[in-house]
PDB file of C-alpha atoms in Angstrom:
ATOM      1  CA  UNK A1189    -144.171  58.335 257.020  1.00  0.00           C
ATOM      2  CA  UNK A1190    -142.044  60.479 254.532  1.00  0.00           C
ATOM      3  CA  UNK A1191    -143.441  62.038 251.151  1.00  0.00           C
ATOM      4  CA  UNK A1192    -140.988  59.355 249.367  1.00  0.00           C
ATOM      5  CA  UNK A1193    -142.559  56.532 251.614  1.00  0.00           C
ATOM      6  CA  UNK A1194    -146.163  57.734 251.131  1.00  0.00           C
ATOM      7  CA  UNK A1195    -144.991  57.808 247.288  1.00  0.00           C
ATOM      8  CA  UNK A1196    -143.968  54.435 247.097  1.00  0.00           C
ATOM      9  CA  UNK A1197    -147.716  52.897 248.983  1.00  0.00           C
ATOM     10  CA  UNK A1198    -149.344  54.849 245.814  1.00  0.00           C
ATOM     11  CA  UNK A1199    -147.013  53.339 243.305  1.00  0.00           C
ATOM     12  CA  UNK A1200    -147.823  49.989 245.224  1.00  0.00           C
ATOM     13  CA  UNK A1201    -151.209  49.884 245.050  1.00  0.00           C
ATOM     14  CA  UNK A1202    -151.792  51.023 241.634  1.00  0.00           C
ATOM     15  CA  UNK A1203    -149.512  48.422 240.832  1.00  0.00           C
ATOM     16  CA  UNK A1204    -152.262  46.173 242.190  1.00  0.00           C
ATOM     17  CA  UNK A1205    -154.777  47.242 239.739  1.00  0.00           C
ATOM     18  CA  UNK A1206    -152.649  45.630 236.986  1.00  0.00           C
ATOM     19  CA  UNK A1207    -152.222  42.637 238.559  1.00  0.00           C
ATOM     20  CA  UNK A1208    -154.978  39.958 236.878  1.00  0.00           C
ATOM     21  CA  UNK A1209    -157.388  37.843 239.204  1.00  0.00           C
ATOM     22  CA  UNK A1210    -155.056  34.822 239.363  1.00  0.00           C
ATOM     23  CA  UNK A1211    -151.837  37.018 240.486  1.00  0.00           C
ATOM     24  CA  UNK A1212    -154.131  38.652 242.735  1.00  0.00           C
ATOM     25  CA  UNK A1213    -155.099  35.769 244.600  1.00  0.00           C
ATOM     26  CA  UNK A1214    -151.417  34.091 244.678  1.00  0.00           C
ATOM     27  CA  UNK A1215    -150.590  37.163 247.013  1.00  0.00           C
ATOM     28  CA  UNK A1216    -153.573  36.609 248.928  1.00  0.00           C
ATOM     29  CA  UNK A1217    -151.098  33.807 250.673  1.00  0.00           C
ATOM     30  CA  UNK A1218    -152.419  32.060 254.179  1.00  0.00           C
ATOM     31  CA  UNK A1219    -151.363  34.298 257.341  1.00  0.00           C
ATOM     32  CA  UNK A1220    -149.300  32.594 259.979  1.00  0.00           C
ATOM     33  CA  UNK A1221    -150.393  29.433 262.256  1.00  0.00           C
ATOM     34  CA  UNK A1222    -150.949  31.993 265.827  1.00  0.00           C
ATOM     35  CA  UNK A1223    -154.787  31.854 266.764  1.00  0.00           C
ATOM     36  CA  UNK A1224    -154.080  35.014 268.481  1.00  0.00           C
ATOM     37  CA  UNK A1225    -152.807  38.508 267.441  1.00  0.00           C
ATOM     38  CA  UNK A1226    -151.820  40.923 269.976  1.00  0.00           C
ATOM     39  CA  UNK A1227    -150.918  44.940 269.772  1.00  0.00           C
ATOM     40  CA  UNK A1228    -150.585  47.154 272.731  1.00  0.00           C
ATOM     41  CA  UNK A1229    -149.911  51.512 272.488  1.00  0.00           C
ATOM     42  CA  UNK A1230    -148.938  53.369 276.144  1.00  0.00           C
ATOM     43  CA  UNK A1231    -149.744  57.187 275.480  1.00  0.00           C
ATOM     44  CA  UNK A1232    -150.202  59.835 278.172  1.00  0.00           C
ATOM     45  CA  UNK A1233    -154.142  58.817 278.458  1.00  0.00           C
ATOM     46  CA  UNK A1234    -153.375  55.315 279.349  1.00  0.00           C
ATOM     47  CA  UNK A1235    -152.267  51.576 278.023  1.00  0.00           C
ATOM     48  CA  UNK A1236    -154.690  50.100 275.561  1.00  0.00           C
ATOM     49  CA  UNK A1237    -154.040  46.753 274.526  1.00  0.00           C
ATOM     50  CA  UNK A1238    -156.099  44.641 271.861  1.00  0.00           C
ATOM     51  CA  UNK A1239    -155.924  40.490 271.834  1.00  0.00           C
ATOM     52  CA  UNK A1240    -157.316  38.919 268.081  1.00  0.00           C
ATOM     53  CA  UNK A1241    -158.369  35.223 268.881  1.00  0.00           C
ATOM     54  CA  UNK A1242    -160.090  33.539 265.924  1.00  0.00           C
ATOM     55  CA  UNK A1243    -159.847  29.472 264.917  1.00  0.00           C
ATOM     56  CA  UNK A1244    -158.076  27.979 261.548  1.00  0.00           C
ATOM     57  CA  UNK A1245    -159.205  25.131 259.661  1.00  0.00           C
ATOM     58  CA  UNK A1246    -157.054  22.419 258.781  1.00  0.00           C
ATOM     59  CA  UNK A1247    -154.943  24.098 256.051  1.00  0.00           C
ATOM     60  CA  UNK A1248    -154.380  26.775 258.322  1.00  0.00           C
ATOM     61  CA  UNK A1249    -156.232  28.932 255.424  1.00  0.00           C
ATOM     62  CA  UNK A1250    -159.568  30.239 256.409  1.00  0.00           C
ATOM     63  CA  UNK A1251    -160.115  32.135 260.013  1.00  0.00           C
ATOM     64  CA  UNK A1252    -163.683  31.940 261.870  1.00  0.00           C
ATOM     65  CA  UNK A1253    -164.711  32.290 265.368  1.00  0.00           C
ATOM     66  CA  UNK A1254    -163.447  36.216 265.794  1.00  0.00           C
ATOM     67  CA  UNK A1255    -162.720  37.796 269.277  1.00  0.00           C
ATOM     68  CA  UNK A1256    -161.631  40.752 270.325  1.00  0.00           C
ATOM     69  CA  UNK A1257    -160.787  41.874 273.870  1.00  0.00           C
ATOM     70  CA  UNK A1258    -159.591  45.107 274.879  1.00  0.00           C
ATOM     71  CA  UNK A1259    -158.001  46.405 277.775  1.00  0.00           C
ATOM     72  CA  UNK A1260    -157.409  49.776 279.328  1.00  0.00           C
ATOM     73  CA  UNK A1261    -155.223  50.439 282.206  1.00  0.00           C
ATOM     74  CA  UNK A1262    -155.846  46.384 282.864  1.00  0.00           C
ATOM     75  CA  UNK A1263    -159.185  47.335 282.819  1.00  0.00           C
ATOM     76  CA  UNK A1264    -161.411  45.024 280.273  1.00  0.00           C
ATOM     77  CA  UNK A1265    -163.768  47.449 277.829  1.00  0.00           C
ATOM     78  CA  UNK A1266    -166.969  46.672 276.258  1.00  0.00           C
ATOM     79  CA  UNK A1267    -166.065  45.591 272.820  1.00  0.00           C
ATOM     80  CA  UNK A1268    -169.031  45.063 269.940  1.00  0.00           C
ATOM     81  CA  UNK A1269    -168.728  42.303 268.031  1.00  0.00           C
ATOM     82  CA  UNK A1270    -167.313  42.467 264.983  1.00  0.00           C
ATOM     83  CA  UNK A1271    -169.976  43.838 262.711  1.00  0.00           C
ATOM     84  CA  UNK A1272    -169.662  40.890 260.087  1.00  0.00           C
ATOM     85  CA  UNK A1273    -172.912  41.638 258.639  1.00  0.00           C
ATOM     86  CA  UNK A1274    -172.035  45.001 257.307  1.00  0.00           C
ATOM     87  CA  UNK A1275    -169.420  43.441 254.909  1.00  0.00           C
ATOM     88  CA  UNK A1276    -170.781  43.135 251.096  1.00  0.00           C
ATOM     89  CA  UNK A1277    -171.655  39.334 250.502  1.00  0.00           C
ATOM     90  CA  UNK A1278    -171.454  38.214 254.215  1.00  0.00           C
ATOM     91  CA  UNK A1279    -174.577  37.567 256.132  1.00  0.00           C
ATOM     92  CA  UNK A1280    -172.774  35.552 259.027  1.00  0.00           C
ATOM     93  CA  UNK A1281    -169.802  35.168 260.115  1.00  0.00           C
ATOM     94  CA  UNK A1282    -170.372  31.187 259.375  1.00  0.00           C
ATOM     95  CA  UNK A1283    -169.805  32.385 255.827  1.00  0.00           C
ATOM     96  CA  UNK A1284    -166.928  34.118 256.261  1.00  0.00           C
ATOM     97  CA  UNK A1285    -163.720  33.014 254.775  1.00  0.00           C
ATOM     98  CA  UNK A1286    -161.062  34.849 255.648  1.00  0.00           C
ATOM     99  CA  UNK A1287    -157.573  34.155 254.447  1.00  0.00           C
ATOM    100  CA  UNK A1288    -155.438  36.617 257.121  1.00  0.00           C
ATOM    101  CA  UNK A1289    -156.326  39.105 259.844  1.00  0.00           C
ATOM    102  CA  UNK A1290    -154.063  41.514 261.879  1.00  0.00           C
ATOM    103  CA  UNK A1291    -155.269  43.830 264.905  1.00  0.00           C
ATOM    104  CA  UNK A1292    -153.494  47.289 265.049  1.00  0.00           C
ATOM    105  CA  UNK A1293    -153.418  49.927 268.408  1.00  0.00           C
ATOM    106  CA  UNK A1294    -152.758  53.217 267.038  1.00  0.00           C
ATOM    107  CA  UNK A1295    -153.476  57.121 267.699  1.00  0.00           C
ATOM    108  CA  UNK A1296    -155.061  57.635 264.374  1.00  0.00           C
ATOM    109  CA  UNK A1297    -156.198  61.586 265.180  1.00  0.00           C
ATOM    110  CA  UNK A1298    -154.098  62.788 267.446  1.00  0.00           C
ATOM    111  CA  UNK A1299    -155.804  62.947 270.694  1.00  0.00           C
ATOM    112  CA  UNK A1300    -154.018  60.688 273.190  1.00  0.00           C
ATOM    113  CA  UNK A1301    -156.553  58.107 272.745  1.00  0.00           C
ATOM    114  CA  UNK A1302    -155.372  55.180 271.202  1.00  0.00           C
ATOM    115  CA  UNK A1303    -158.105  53.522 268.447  1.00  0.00           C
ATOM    116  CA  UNK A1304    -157.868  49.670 267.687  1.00  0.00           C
ATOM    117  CA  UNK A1305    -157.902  48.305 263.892  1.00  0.00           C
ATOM    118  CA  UNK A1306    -159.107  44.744 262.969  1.00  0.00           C
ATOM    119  CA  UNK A1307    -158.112  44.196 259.487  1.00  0.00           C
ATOM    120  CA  UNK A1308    -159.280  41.164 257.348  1.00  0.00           C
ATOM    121  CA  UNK A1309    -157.813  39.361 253.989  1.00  0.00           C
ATOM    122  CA  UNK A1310    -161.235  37.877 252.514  1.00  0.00           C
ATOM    123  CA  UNK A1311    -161.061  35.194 250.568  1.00  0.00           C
ATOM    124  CA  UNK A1312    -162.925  34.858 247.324  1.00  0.00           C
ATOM    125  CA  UNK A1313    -161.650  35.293 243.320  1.00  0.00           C
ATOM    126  CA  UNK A1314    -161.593  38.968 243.385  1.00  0.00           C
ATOM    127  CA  UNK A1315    -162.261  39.764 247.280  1.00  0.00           C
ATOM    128  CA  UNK A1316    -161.082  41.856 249.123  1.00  0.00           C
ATOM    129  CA  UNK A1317    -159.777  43.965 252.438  1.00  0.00           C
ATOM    130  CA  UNK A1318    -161.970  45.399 255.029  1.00  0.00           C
ATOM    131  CA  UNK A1319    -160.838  47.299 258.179  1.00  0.00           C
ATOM    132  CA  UNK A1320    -162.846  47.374 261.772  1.00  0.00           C
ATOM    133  CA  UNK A1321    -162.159  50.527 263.666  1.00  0.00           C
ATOM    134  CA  UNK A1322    -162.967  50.345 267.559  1.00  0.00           C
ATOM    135  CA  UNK A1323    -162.705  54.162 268.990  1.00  0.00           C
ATOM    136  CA  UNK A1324    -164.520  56.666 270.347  1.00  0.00           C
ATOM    137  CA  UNK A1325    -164.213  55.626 274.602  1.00  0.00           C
ATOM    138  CA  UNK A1326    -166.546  56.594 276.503  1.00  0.00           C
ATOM    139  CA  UNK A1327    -168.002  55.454 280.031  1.00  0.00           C
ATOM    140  CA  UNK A1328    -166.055  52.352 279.055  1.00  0.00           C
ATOM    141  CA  UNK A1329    -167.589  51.311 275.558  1.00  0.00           C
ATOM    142  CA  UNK A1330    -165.942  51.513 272.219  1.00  0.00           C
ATOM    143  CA  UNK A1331    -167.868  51.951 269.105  1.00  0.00           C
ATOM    144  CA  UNK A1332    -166.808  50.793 265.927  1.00  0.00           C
ATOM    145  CA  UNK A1333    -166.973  51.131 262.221  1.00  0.00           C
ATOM    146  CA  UNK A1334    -166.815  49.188 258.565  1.00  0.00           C
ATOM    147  CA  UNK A1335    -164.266  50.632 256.075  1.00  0.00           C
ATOM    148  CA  UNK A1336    -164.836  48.020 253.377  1.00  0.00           C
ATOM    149  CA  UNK A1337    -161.872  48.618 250.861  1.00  0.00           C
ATOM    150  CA  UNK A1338    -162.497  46.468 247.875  1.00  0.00           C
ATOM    151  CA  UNK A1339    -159.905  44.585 245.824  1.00  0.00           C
ATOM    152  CA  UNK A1340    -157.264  47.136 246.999  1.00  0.00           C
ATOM    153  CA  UNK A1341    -155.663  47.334 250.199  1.00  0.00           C
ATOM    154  CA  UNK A1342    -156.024  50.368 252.550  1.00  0.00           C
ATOM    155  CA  UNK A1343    -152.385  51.400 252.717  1.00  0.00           C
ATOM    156  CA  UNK A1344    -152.540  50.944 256.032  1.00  0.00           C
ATOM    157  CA  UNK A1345    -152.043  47.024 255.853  1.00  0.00           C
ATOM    158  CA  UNK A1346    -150.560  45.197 252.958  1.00  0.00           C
ATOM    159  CA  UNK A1347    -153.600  42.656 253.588  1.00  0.00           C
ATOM    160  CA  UNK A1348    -152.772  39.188 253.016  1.00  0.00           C
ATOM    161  CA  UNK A1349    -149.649  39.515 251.380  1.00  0.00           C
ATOM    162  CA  UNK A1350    -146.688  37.321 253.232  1.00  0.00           C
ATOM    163  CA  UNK A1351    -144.200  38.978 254.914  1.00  0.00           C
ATOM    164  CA  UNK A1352    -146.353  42.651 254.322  1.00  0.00           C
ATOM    165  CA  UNK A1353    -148.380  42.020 257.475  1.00  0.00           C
ATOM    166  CA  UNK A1354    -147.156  44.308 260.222  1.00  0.00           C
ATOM    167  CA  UNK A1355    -145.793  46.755 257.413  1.00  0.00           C
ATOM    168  CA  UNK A1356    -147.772  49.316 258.649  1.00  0.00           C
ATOM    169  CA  UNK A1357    -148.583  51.798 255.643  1.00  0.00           C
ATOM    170  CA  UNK A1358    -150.319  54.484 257.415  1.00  0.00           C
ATOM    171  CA  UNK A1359    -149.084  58.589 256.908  1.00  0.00           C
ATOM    172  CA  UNK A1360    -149.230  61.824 257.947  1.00  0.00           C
ATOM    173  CA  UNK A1361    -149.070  63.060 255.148  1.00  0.00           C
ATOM    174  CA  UNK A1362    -149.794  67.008 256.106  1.00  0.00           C
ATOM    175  CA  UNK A1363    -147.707  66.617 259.610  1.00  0.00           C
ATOM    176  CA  UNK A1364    -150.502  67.407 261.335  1.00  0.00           C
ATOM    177  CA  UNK A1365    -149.751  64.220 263.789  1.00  0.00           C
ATOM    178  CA  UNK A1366    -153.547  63.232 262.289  1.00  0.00           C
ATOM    179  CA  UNK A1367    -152.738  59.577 260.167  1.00  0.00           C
ATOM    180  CA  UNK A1368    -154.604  58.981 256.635  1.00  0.00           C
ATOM    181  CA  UNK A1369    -155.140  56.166 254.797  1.00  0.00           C
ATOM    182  CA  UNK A1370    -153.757  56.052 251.170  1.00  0.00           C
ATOM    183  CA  UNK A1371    -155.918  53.374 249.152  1.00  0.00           C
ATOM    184  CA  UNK A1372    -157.506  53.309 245.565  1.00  0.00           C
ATOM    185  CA  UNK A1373    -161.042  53.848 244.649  1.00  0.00           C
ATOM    186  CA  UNK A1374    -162.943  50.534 244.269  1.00  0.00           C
ATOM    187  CA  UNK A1375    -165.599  51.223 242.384  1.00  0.00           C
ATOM    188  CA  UNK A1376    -163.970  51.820 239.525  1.00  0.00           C
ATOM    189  CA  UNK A1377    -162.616  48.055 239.242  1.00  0.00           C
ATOM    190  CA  UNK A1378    -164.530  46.114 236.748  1.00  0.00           C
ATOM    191  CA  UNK A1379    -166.395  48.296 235.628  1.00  0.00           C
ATOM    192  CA  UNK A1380    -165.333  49.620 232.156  1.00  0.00           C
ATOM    193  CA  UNK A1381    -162.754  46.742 231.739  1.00  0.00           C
ATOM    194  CA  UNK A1382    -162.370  43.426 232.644  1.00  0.00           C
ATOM    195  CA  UNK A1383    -160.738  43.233 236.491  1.00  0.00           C
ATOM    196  CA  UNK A1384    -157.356  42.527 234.968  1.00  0.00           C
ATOM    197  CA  UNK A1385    -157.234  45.739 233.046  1.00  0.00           C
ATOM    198  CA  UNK A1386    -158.573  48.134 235.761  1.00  0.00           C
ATOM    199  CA  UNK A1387    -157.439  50.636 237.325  1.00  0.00           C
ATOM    200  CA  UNK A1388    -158.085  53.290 240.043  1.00  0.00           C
ATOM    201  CA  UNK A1389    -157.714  57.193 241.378  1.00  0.00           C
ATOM    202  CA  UNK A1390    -156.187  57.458 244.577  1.00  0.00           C
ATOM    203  CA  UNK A1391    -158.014  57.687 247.591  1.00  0.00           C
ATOM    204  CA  UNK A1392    -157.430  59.068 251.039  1.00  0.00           C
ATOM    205  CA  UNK A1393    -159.222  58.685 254.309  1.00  0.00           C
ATOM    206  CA  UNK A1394    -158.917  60.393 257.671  1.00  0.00           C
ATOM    207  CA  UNK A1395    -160.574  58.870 261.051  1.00  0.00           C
ATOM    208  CA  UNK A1396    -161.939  61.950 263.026  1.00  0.00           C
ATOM    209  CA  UNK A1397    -165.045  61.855 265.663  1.00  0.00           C
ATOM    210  CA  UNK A1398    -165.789  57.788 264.727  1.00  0.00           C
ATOM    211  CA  UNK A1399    -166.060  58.492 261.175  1.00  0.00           C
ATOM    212  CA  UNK A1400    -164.200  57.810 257.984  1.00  0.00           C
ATOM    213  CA  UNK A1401    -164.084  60.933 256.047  1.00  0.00           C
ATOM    214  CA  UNK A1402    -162.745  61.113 252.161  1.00  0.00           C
ATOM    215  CA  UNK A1403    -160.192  63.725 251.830  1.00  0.00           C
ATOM    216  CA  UNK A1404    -158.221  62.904 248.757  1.00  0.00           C
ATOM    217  CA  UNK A1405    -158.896  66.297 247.418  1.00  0.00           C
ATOM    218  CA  UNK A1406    -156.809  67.786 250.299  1.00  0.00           C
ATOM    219  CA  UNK A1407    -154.189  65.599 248.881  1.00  0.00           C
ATOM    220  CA  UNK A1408    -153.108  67.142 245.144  1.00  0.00           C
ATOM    221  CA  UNK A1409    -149.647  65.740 244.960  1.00  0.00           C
ATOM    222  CA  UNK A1410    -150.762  62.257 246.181  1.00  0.00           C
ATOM    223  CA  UNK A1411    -153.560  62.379 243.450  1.00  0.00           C
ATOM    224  CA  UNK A1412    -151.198  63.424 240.756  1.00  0.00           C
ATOM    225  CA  UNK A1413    -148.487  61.136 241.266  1.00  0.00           C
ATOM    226  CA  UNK A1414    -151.376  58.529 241.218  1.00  0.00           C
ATOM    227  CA  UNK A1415    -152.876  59.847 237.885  1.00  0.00           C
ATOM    228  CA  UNK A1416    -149.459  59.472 236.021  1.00  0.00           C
ATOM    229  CA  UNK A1417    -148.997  55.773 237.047  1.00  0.00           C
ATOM    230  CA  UNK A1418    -152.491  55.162 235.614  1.00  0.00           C
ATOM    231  CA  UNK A1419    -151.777  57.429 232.482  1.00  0.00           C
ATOM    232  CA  UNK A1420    -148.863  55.365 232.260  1.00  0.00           C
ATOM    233  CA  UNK A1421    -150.894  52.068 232.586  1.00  0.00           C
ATOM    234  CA  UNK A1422    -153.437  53.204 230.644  1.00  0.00           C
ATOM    235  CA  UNK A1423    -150.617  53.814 227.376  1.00  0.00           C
ATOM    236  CA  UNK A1424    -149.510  50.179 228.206  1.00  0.00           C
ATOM    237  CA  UNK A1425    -152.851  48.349 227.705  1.00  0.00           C
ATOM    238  CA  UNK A1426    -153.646  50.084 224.809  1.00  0.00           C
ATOM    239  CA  UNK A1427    -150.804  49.620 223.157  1.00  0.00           C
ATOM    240  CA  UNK A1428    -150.425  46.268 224.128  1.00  0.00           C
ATOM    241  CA  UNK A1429    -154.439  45.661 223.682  1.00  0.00           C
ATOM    242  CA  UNK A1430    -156.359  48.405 221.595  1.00  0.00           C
ATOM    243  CA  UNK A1431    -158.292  51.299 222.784  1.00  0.00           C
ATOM    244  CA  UNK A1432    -161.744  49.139 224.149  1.00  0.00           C
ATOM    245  CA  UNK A1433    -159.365  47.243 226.076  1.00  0.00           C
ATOM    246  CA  UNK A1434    -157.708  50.449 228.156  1.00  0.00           C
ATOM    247  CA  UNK A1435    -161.126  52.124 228.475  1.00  0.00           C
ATOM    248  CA  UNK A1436    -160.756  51.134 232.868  1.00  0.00           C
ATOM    249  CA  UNK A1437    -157.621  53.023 232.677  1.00  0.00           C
ATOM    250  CA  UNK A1438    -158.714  56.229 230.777  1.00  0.00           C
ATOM    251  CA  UNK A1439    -162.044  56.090 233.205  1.00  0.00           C
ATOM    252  CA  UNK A1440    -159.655  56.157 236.170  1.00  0.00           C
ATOM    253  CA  UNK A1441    -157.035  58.967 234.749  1.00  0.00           C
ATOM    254  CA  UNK A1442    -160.006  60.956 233.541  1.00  0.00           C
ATOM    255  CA  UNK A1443    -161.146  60.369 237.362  1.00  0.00           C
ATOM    256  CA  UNK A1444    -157.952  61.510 239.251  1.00  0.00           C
ATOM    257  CA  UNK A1445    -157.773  64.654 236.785  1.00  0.00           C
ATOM    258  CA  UNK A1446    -161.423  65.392 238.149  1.00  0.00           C
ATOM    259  CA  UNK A1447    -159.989  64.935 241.707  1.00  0.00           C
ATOM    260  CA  UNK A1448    -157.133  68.079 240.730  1.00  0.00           C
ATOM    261  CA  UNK A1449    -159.473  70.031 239.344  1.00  0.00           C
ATOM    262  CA  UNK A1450    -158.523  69.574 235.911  1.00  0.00           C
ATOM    263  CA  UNK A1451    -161.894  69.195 233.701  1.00  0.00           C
ATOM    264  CA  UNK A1452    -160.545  70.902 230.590  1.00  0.00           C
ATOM    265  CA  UNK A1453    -157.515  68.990 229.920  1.00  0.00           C
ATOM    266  CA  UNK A1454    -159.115  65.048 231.081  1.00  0.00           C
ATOM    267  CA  UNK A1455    -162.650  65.509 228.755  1.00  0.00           C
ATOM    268  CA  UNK A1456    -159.557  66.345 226.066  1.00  0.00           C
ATOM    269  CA  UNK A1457    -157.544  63.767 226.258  1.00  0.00           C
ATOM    270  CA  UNK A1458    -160.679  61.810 226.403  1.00  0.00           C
ATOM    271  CA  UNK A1459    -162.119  62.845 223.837  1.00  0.00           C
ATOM    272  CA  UNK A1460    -159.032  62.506 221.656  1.00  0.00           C
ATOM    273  CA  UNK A1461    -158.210  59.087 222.771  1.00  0.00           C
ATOM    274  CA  UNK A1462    -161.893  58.000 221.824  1.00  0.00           C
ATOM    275  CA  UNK A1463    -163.824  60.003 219.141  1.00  0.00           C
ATOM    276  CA  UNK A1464    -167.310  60.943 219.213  1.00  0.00           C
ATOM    277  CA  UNK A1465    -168.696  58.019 217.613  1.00  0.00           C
ATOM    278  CA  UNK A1466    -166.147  55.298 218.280  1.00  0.00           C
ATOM    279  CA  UNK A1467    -166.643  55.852 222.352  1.00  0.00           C
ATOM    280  CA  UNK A1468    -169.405  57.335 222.330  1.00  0.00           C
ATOM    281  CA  UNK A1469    -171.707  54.567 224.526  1.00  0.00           C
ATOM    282  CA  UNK A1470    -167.801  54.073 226.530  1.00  0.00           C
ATOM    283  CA  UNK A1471    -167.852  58.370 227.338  1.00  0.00           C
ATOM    284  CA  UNK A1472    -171.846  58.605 228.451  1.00  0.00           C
ATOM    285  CA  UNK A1473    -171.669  55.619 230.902  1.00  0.00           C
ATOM    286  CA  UNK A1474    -168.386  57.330 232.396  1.00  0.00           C
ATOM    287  CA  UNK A1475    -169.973  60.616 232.982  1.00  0.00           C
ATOM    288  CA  UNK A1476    -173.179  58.862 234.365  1.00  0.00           C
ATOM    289  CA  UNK A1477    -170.689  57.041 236.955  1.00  0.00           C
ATOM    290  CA  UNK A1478    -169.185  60.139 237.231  1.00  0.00           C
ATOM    291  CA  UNK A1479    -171.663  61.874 238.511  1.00  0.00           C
ATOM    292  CA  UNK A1480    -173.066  59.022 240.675  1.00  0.00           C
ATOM    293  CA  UNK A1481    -169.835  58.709 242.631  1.00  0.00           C
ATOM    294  CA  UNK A1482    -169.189  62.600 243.218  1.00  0.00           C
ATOM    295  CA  UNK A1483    -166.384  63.390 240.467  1.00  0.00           C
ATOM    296  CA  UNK A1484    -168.840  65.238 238.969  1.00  0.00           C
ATOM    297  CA  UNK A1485    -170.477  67.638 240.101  1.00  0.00           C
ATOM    298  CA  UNK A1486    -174.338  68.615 239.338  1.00  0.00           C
ATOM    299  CA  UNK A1487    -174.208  70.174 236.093  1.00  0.00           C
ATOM    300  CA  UNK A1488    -171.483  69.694 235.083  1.00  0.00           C
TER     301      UNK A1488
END
């Protein structure tokens, strides 16, 4: 994917974080009627090929009944299940709801070995993506791993939203032929502003040795471009709503600043957008999340 391309998933999905819980779920739309999704990658290793089967109910709405077969060189693998339990809220997959799911054969670092993605639209009022990664080969076995992404999507796959499904999202952004994953921070959402007024740093992800490592700090010009949509945002809301109301945004700018390195000049504009005593409660819980999430460092 191009810089402009990998410019226009970040303008995308901070987009989202503007987007209140009712417009949220209307793009949350039902996948398609198939009960089986199918992706297959030839490299100079061999042919992998991964077959989705799952059942629908009667408003072809909700998905249950997930399984995943894969194949290399015709030969089947041993495939875990799909680790339902590891997902926040879900204790079986009897309670999942699940309003679209894709499966996805790609090389995500570069070594000839194709990995397979199983990516899931949950349904609920503010829920949510979550990505299965099978890789790692080995005597035949695959081992696999959660990326739960939140109310944002993982750049990778537009998750539920019609027509967005095979739009695959995913960039190399330092041509290193390793792929990343552009998505937003979740944790911020909802948690200095109500869910419609929220918004979120950037965040990147790499897949390397079967785990998901954060490396949005490797990524300046990504972060920036993603810290002037939210300044932007953040300008919006309070002009639109007063300064209590854009407090999500300014938590999220002040956040991406952190991620460039830029301490000084975020605590300033924080501090001048909400004076010592008017935000003062609003400015120690952000610098208590702050720390708790890694922006800031001990210390500091």
């Amino acid at each position: 994917m191009t810089q402009a391309a990998s410019k226009r998933v970040i303008a995308f999905l901070t987009s989202l974080a503007a987007l209140s819980p009712f417009a949220l779920g209307l793009l949350l739309t039902a996948a398609s009627a198939a009960n089986e999704k199918v992706d297959q990658v030839q490299t100079n290793k061999a042919m992998t090929r991964a077959s989705l089967t799952f059942t629908q109910d009667s408003e072809n709405r909700f998905l249950s009944a997930f399984k995943l077969q894969i194949t290399r060189n015709g030969k089947e693998m041993v495939t875990p299940l799909l680790p339902i339990k590891q997902l926040p809220g879900e204790s079986t997959e009897a309670d999942l709801r699940v309003n679209s799911a894709d499966v996805k054969v790609v090389d995500l670092d570069a070594d000839g070995e194709p990995e397979v993605i199983v990516d899931l639209a949950l349904a609920g009022a503010y829920c949510c993506s979550a990505s299965f990664i099978y890789g790692s080969e080995t005597a035949g076995q695959y081992q696999v791993l959660s990326q739960f992404w939140g109310n944002y999507t993982s750049g990778y796959w537009l998750a539920g939203i019609t027509g967005k499904e095979g739009d695959r999202r995913l960039s190399d952004l330092n041509g290193d032929r390793t792929l990343e994953f552009i998505s937003l921070d979740d944790r911020f959402r909802g948690e200095f502003s109500n869910y419609a007024a929220s918004a979120a740093p950037v965040r990147i992800w790499r897949y390397q040795a079967g785990k998901m490592l954060d490396v949005t700090r490797d990524f300046p010009q990504e972060v920036r471009q993603g810290a002037a949509a939210i300044w932007r945002q953040y300008q919006h809301i309070r002009q639109e709503n007063g300064a209590n109301f854009a407090q999500g945004a300014m938590a999220a700018y002040v956040g991406a600043k952190l991620l460039l390195g830029e301490e000084t000049d975020a605590m300033q504009r924080l501090n001048q957008a909400y004076p010592d005593q008017q935000g003062k409660a609003f400015k120690q819980k952000l610098r208590v999340f702050l720390h708790q999430t890694g922006y800031l460092k001990a210390g500091a």
